[in-house]
Amino acid sequence: MLIIGSHVSFNKDTQLLGSLNLALSYGENAFMFYTGAPQNSVRFPVQDSLTIEALEKMKETNIDYHNVIVHAPYIINLASTDKEKYKFAINFLQIELDRVRSLGIKYIVLHPGSHVGAGIEVGIRQIVNALNQLFFDKDNKVTILLETMAGKGTEVGSKLEELKEIIERVTDKSRIGVCLDTCHLNDAGYDMTEFEDFLDNFDKVIGLDYIHCIHINDSKNIIEAHKDRHENIGFGSLGFDNLCKIIYSERLTNIPKILETPYIDNIYPPYKEEITMIKNKKFDKEIKKKITG
């Protein structure tokens, strides 16, 4: 069965129930959201009543709760060597992990961080130390999924070997995994036109069992551009047919695929139409015009 969804909103008044309803309106059976704004630390309390109502509706609509993903805010940088920023990152991620646990969700996607000139090895050391501190909390079983990055600036995680080193050095490997991002992988220099070969390599370096989520995005950039600019499905350098091969890879059948493609004209969410194209396995080059009317 195809497990596919998109990034959806999570607001104060409707919370998880509102996110679910939005995902259902797009024809999704999976979805991802931030528990608050990704650019700041302002958070509102999670309402258990809305969570319970959403869980009941998921049962009615046959959505597996394991296919619901949270994305950690961008302002968390576990690779920082600045003492105050590092302390903030760890403390804020702990708050996020507690919120994810209160929602009953298993996975949170995290950008590994940026070393800001200190070097890859220092950045990896900082990330490992932070994760090991967070993993001391044995009551929280939320799994952190390290996202593959494009290699923009001083990002850690654009090479599989960097993610491998982090995973090898964390104390609790049951709470660590990987989220692939097709745009990021392309921009980092991995050939997404040979995705099965990439999976062979991933299996050798890290292991396919660590993959728990895939962000499906086309890219505005050529391979190895290190720019991280998402494009709508079929309109970028990866192309519709190639992305469909990735989405329908038999080796990743049970992994949720999440669209993070840009809004059309910065106004119109394209997810319902893009998911329809993917389900039909047929590209519609006029889709943007149809969405905007």
Coordinates of C-alpha atoms in Angstrom, one line a residue, residues 43-205:
R43 CA 4.6 26.7 22.3
F44 CA 1.0 26.3 23.4
P45 CA -0.1 23.4 25.6
V46 CA -1.1 20.1 24.0
Q47 CA -4.8 19.4 24.6
D48 CA -5.3 15.7 25.3
S49 CA -9.0 15.8 24.3
L50 CA -8.1 16.9 20.8
T51 CA -5.4 14.2 20.6
I52 CA -7.9 11.5 21.7
E53 CA -10.5 12.7 19.2
A54 CA -7.8 12.6 16.5
L55 CA -6.8 9.1 17.5
E56 CA -10.3 7.8 17.3
K57 CA -10.8 9.4 13.8
M58 CA -7.6 7.8 12.6
K59 CA -9.0 4.4 13.5
E60 CA -12.1 5.2 11.6
T61 CA -10.2 6.3 8.5
N62 CA -7.6 3.5 8.7
I63 CA -4.6 5.8 9.2
D64 CA -1.7 4.1 11.1
Y65 CA -0.5 6.4 13.8
H66 CA 3.1 5.3 13.1
N67 CA 2.8 7.2 9.8
V68 CA 2.3 10.5 11.6
I69 CA 5.6 12.4 11.9
V70 CA 6.7 15.5 13.8
H71 CA 9.4 17.8 12.4
A72 CA 11.7 19.5 15.0
P73 CA 12.1 23.3 14.6
Y74 CA 15.0 24.7 12.6
I75 CA 16.3 26.8 15.5
I76 CA 17.7 23.7 17.2
N77 CA 21.4 23.4 16.4
L78 CA 22.9 20.4 18.2
A79 CA 26.3 21.0 16.4
S80 CA 26.8 24.4 17.9
T81 CA 29.9 25.1 20.0
D82 CA 28.4 28.3 21.5
K83 CA 27.6 27.3 25.1
E84 CA 24.4 29.2 25.4
K85 CA 23.0 28.2 22.0
Y86 CA 24.0 24.6 22.7
K87 CA 22.3 24.5 26.0
F88 CA 19.2 26.1 24.5
A89 CA 19.2 23.5 21.7
I90 CA 19.3 20.5 24.0
N91 CA 16.7 22.0 26.4
F92 CA 14.3 23.0 23.6
L93 CA 14.6 19.6 21.9
Q94 CA 13.8 17.9 25.2
I95 CA 10.6 20.0 25.4
E96 CA 9.8 19.0 21.8
L97 CA 10.4 15.3 22.6
D98 CA 8.0 15.6 25.6
R99 CA 5.4 17.2 23.4
V100 CA 5.7 14.5 20.8
R101 CA 5.4 11.8 23.5
S102 CA 2.3 13.5 24.8
L103 CA 0.8 13.3 21.3
G104 CA 1.6 9.6 21.2
I105 CA 3.8 10.0 18.1
K106 CA 6.8 7.8 17.6
Y107 CA 9.1 9.8 15.2
I108 CA 10.5 13.3 15.1
V109 CA 12.7 14.5 12.2
L110 CA 15.7 16.6 13.1
H111 CA 18.2 18.5 11.0
P112 CA 21.5 17.3 12.6
G113 CA 22.9 20.9 12.8
S114 CA 25.6 23.2 11.5
H115 CA 29.1 23.4 12.9
V116 CA 29.5 27.1 11.9
G117 CA 33.1 26.8 11.0
A118 CA 34.3 24.5 13.9
G119 CA 34.6 21.6 11.5
I120 CA 32.7 18.4 10.8
E121 CA 34.3 16.3 13.5
V122 CA 33.6 18.9 16.1
G123 CA 30.0 19.2 14.9
I124 CA 29.5 15.4 15.0
R125 CA 31.0 15.3 18.5
Q126 CA 28.6 18.0 19.7
I127 CA 25.6 16.2 18.1
V128 CA 26.5 12.9 19.7
N129 CA 27.0 14.4 23.1
A130 CA 23.6 16.2 22.9
L131 CA 21.8 13.1 21.8
N132 CA 23.3 11.0 24.5
Q133 CA 22.2 13.5 27.1
L134 CA 18.7 13.4 25.7
F135 CA 18.6 9.6 25.6
F136 CA 19.2 9.5 29.4
D137 CA 15.5 9.9 29.7
K138 CA 14.4 6.3 29.5
D139 CA 10.7 7.1 29.9
N140 CA 10.6 8.9 26.5
K141 CA 10.8 6.4 23.6
V142 CA 10.4 8.9 20.8
T143 CA 12.8 8.1 17.9
I144 CA 14.9 11.0 16.4
L145 CA 15.3 10.7 12.7
L146 CA 18.4 12.5 11.4
E147 CA 17.5 14.2 8.0
T148 CA 19.9 13.9 5.1
M149 CA 21.1 17.4 4.3
A150 CA 22.1 19.3 1.1
G151 CA 25.5 20.4 2.4
K152 CA 24.6 24.1 2.4
G153 CA 27.1 26.2 4.4
T154 CA 28.4 24.2 7.3
E155 CA 25.6 21.6 7.6
V156 CA 26.4 18.2 9.1
G157 CA 24.7 15.2 7.5
S158 CA 25.1 15.7 3.8
K159 CA 27.3 12.6 3.6
L160 CA 26.0 9.2 4.7
E161 CA 29.3 8.6 6.5
E162 CA 28.6 11.5 8.8
L163 CA 25.2 10.1 9.8
K164 CA 26.8 6.7 10.2
E165 CA 29.3 8.1 12.7
I166 CA 26.6 9.8 14.7
I167 CA 24.5 6.6 14.8
E168 CA 27.5 4.5 15.8
R169 CA 28.4 6.8 18.7
V170 CA 24.9 7.2 20.3
T171 CA 24.2 5.1 23.3
D172 CA 20.6 4.1 22.6
K173 CA 20.4 3.0 18.9
S174 CA 16.7 2.1 19.4
R175 CA 16.0 5.8 19.4
I176 CA 17.9 6.9 16.3
G177 CA 17.0 6.7 12.6
V178 CA 17.2 8.5 9.3
C179 CA 14.8 10.5 7.2
L180 CA 15.8 10.7 3.5
D181 CA 15.1 13.9 1.6
T182 CA 15.2 13.5 -2.2
C183 CA 16.0 17.2 -2.9
H184 CA 18.7 17.3 -0.2
L185 CA 20.2 14.1 -1.5
N186 CA 20.3 15.4 -5.1
D187 CA 21.8 18.7 -3.9
A188 CA 24.4 16.8 -1.8
G189 CA 25.6 14.9 -4.8
Y190 CA 23.8 11.6 -4.7
D191 CA 22.4 10.4 -8.1
M192 CA 18.6 10.0 -7.5
T193 CA 18.2 8.7 -11.1
E194 CA 19.9 5.5 -9.8
F195 CA 18.0 5.3 -6.5
E196 CA 18.2 1.5 -6.1
D197 CA 22.0 1.8 -6.3
F198 CA 21.8 4.6 -3.7
L199 CA 19.8 2.2 -1.4
D200 CA 22.5 -0.5 -1.9
N201 CA 25.1 2.0 -0.8
F202 CA 22.9 3.2 2.1
D203 CA 22.4 -0.4 3.3
K204 CA 26.2 -0.9 3.3
V205 CA 27.0 2.3 5.1

